[in-house]
Coordinates of C-alpha atoms in Angstrom, one line a residue:
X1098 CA 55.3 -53.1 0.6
X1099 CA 52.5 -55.0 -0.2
X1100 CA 52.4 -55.5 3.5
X1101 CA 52.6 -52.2 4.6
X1102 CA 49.0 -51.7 1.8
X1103 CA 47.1 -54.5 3.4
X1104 CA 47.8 -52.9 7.1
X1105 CA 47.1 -49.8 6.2
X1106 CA 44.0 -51.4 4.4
X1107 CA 42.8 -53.2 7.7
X1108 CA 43.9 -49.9 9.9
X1109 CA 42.1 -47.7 8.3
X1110 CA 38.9 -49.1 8.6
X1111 CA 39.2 -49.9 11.7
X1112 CA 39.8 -46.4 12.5
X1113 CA 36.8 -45.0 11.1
X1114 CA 34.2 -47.9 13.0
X1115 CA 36.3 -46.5 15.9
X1116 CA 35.5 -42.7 14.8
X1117 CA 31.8 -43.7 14.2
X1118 CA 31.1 -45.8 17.4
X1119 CA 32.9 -42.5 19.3
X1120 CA 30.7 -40.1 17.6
X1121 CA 27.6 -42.1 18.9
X1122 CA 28.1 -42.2 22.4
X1123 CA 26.6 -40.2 24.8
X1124 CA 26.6 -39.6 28.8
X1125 CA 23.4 -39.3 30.2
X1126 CA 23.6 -37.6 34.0
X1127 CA 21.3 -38.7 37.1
X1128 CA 19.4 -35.9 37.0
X1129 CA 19.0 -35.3 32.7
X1130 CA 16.8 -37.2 30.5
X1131 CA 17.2 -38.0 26.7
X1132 CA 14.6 -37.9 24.0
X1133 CA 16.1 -39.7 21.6
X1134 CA 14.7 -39.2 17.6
X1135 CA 15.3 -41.4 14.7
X1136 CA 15.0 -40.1 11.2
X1137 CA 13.0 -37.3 13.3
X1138 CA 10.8 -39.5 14.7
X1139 CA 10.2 -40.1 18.6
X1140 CA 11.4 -43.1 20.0
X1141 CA 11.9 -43.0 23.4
X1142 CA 13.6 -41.7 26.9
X1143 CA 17.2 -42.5 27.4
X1144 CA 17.8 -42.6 31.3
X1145 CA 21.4 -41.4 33.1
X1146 CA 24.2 -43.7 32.3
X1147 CA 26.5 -44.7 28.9
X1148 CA 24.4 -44.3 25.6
X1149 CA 25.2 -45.2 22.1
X1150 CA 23.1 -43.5 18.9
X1151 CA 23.2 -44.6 15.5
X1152 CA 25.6 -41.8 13.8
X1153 CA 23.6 -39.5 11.3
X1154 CA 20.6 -41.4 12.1
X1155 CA 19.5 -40.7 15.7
X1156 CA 19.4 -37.2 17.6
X1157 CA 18.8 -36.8 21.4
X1158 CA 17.9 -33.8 23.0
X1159 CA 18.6 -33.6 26.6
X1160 CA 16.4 -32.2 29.3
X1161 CA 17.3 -30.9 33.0
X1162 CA 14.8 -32.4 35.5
X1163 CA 15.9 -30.5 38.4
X1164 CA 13.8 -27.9 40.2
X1165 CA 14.0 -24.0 38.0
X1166 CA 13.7 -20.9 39.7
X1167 CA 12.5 -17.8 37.7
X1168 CA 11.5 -14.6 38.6
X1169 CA 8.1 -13.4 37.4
X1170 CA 8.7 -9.0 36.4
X1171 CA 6.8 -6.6 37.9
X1172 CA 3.2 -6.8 37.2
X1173 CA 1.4 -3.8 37.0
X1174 CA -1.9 -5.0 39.0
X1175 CA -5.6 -3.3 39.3
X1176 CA -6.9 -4.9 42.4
X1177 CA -10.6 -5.7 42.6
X1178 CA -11.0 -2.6 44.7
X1179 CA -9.4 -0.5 42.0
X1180 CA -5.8 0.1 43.5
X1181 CA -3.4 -0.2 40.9
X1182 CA 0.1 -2.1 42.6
X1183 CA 3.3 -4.0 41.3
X1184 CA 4.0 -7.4 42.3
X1185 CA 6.4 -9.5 41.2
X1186 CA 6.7 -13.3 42.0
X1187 CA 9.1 -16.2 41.5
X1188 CA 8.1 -19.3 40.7
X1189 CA 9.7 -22.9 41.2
X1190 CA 8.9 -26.0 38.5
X1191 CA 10.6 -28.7 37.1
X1192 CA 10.2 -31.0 34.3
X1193 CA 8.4 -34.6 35.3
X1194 CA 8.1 -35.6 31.8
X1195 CA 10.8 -34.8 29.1
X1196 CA 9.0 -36.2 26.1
X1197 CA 6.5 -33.7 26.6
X1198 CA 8.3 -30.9 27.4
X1199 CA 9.7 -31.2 23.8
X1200 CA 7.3 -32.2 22.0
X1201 CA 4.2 -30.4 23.2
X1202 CA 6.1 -26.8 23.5
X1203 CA 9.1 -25.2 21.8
X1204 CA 10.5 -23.4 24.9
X1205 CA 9.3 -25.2 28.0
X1206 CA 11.2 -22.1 30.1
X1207 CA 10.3 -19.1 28.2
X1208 CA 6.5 -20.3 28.1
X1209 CA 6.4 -21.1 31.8
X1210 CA 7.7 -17.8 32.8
X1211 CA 5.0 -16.3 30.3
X1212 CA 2.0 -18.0 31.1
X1213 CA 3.5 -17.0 35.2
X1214 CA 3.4 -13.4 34.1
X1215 CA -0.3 -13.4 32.8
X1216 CA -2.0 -16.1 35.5
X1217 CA -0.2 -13.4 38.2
X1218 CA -2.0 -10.5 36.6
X1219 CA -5.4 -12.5 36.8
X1220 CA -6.0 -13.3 39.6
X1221 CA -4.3 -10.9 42.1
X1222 CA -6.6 -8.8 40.0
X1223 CA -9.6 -10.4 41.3
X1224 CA -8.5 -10.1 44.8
X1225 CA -8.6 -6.9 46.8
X1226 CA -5.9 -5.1 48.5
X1227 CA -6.5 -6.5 52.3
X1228 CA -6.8 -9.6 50.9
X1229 CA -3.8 -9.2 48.9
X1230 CA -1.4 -8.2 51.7
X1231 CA -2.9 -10.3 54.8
X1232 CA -4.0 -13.6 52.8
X1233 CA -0.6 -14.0 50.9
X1234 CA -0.3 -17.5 51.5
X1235 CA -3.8 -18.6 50.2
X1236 CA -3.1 -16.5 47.1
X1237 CA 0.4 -18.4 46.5
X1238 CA -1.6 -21.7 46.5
X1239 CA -4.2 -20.4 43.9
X1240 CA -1.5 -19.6 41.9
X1241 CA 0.5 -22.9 42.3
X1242 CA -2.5 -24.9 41.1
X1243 CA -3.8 -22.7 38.1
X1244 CA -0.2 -22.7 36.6
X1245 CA 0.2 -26.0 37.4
X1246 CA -3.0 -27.1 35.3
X1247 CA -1.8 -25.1 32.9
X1248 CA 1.4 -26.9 32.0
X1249 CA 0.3 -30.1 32.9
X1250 CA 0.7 -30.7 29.3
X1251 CA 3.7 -29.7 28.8
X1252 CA 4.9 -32.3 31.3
X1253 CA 5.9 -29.2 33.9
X1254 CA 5.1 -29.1 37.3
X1255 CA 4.8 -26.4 39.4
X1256 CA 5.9 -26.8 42.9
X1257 CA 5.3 -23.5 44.5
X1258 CA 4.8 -19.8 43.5
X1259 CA 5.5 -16.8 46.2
X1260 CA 4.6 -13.3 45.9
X1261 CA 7.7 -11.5 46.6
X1262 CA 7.1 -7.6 46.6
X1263 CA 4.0 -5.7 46.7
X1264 CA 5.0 -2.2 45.3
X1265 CA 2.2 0.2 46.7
X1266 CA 1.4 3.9 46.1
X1267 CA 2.7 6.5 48.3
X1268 CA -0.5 8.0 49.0
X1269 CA -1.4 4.4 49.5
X1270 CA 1.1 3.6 52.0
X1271 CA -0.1 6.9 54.1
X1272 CA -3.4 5.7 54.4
X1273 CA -2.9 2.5 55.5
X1274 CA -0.4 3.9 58.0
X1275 CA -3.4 6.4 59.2
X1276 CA -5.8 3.0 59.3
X1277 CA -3.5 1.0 61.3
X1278 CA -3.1 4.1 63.9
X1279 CA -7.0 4.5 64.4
X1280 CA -7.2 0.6 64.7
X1281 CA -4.4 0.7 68.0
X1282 CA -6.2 3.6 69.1
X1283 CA -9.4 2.1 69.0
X1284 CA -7.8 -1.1 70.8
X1285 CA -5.8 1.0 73.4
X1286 CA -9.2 2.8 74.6
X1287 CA -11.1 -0.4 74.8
X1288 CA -8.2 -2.1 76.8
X1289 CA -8.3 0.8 78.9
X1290 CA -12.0 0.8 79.0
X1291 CA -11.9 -3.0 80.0
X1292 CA -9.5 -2.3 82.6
X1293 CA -11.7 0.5 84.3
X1294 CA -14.7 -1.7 84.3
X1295 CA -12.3 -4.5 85.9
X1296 CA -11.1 -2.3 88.6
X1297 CA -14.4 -1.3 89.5
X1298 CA -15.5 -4.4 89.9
X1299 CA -13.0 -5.6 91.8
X1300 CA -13.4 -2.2 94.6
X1301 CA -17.1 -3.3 94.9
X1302 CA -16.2 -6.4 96.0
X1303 CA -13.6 -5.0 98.1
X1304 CA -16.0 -2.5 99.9
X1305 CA -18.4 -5.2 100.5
X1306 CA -15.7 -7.5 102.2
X1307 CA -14.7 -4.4 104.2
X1308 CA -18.4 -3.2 105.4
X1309 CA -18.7 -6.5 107.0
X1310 CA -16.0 -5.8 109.6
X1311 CA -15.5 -2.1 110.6
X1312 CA -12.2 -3.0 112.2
X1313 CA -11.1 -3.9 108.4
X1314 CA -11.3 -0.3 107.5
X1315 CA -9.2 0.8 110.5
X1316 CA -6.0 -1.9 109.1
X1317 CA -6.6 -0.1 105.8
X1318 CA -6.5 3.2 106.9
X1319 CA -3.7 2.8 108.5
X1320 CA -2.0 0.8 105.7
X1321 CA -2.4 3.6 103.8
X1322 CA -0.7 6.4 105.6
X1323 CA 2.3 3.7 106.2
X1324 CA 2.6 3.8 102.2
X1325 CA 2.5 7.5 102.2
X1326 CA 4.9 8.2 104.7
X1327 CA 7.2 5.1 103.2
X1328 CA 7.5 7.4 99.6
X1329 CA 9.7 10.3 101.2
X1330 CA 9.6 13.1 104.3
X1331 CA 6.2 13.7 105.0
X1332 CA 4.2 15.1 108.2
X1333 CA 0.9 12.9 108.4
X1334 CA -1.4 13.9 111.4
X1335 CA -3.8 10.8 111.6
X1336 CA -7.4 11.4 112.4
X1337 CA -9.1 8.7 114.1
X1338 CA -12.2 6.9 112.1
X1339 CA -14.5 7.7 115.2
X1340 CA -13.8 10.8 114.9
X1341 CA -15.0 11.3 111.7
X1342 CA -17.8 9.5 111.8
X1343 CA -19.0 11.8 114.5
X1344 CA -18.3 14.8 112.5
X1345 CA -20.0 13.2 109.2
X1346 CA -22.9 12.5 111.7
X1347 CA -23.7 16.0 113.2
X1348 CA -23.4 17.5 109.3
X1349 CA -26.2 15.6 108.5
X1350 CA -28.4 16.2 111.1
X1351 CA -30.6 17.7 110.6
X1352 CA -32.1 21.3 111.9
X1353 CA -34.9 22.0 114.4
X1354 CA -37.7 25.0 113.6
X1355 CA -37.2 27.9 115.4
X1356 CA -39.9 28.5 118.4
X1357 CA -42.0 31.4 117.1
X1358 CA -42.4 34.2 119.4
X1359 CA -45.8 35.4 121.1
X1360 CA -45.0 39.1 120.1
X1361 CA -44.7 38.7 116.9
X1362 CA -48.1 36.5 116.4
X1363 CA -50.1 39.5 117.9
X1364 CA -48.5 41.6 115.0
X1365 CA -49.3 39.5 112.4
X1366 CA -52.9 39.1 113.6
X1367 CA -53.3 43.5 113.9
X1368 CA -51.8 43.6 110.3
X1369 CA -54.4 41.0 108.6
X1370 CA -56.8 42.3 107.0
X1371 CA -59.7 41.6 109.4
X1372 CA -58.7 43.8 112.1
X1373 CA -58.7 46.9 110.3
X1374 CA -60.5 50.3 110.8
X1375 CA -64.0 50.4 110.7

C-alpha cells in the first residue's frame, strides 16, 4: 500500500508538468507570426516552427502575413466636373510587420478597408470623369501609394488597388454614347477627306505622265472599254481619239464676221440724220 501512495505521489506530478508543458506549446505556420506578451508586456516575434510559452504567464497573438483581398463598397463619387458616379474598388495588402499591426491598431482589417473607402472617395473626387474612365491605371497607382503611407504605421502594405466598376448615370451613358458617335464621324469624314486629296494627287501625276506620250492615252482608252465590256453583255462602239480631237477642234473655232452688204450701207447712210429733207 504504501507503495501504491508513493507511485501515485511521483505519477501525479508528473502528470500535471506534462499537462503544463502541453498547455504551452504552440505551432507557429510558415506564413503566421507570433507576438508573444508576458505579463502583457511585448516581448518579441515568434517565427514558424514548435514554440513553448510560459503557462498563465505568456499570451501570443498570431498574425496572417499573406496577401488580403477586400472589396472597397460602392462609393458614391462627385467628380471634379460635378458628375456624381459609384465606384467600387478592391484592394490587396498584407501584413510586413506583425508587432505593429497589433500594437499600433485594434483591427488591422477593419481599418484598412476603412481608410480604402474614404482615400477612394478623395481622390477620384478630384479627378474628372475623362480622366476617370481613360486614365484608370494612373489613378490605381495614386491610390496604391496614398493608402500605402497611410498604413505604413500600422506595419501594412499595400500592394495594389484597382477600380473595379464605374456605375454611371443613364443620361450619362447617352451622352457619352452621342460623343463617341460625333468623334467617328468626325474621323470617318477626314479619312475620307484624306483619301480624296490622295487620289487627286495621285491623277495629276498620272495625267502628267500620260500628256508626255499621246500614244499612252490610246492604251488607256482602250483598257478601259476592255474593263467595261469584261463586267457583262454590253455593245461598245469605240470612237477613235483622232476623231475626237477633230470634233473638239472645229467646236472651238472660232466664227468669221459676216461680209456686210453694199445695199444695205446706202440705207443706213439715207436714214442718218444728215441726209434728211431740207
Amino acid at each position: 500500500m504504501n507503495d501504491l501512495f508513493g507511485a501515485l505521489g511521483f505519477l501525479i506530478p508528473v502528470v500535471l508538468l506534462f499537462l503544463l508543458f502541453i498547455s504551452g506549446v504552440r505551432i507557429v505556420t510558415e506564413y503566421q507570426n507570433g507576438v508573444v506578451f508576458r505579463l502583457g508586456r511585448f516581448v518579441g516575434l515568434k517565427r514558424a516552427g514548435f514554440r513553448w510559452l510560459i503557462p498563465f504567464i505568456e499570451r501570443m497573438v498570431i498574425i496572417d502575413l499573406r496577401t488580403v483581398a477586400r472589396d472597397v463598397p460602392p462609393q458614391d463619387v462627385i467628380t471634379k466636373d460635378n458628375v456624381s458616379v459609384k465606384v467600387n474598388a478592391v484592394v490587396y495588402f498584407r501584413v510586413i510587420q506583425a508587432d505593429k499591426a497589433v500594437l499600433q491598431v485594434e483591427d488591422y482589417l477593419y481599418a484598412t478597408s476603412q481608410i480604402a473607402q474614404t482615400t477612394l472617395r478623395a481622390i477620384l473626387g478630384q479627378v474628372e470623369l475623362d480622366e476617370l474612365l481613360s486614365q484608370r491605371e494612373r489613378i490605381n497607382h495614386e491610390l496604391q501609394q496614398v493608402l500605402d503611407a497611410r498604413t505604413d504605421p500600422w506595419g501594412v502594405k499595400v500592394s495594389n488597388v484597382e477600380v473595379k466598376h464605374i456605375d454611371l448615370p443613364l443620361e450619362m451613358q447617352r451622352a457619352i454614347a452621342r460623343q463617341a458617335e460625333a468623334e467617328r464621324e468626325r474621323r470617318a469624314k477626314i479619312i475620307a477627306a484624306e483619301g480624296e486629296h490622295q487620289a487627286a494627287e495621285k491623277l495629276s501625276l498620272a495625267a502628267e505622265v500620260i500628256s508626255r506620250n499621246p500614244a499612252t492615252l490610246q492604251l488607256r482608252y482602250l483598257q478601259t472599254l476592255v474593263e467595261i465590256t469584261g463586267g457583262g453583255n454590253h455593245t461598245i462602239l469605240p470612237i477613235p481619239l483622232d476623231l475626237l480631237r477633230t470634233l473638239g477642234a472645229m467646236g472651238t473655232r472660232p466664227s468669221r464676221p459676216e461680209p456686210s452688204r453694199p445695199g444695205r450701207e446706202e440705207e443706213d447712210e439715207d436714214a442718218s440724220p444728215g441726209h434728211g429733207l431740207s
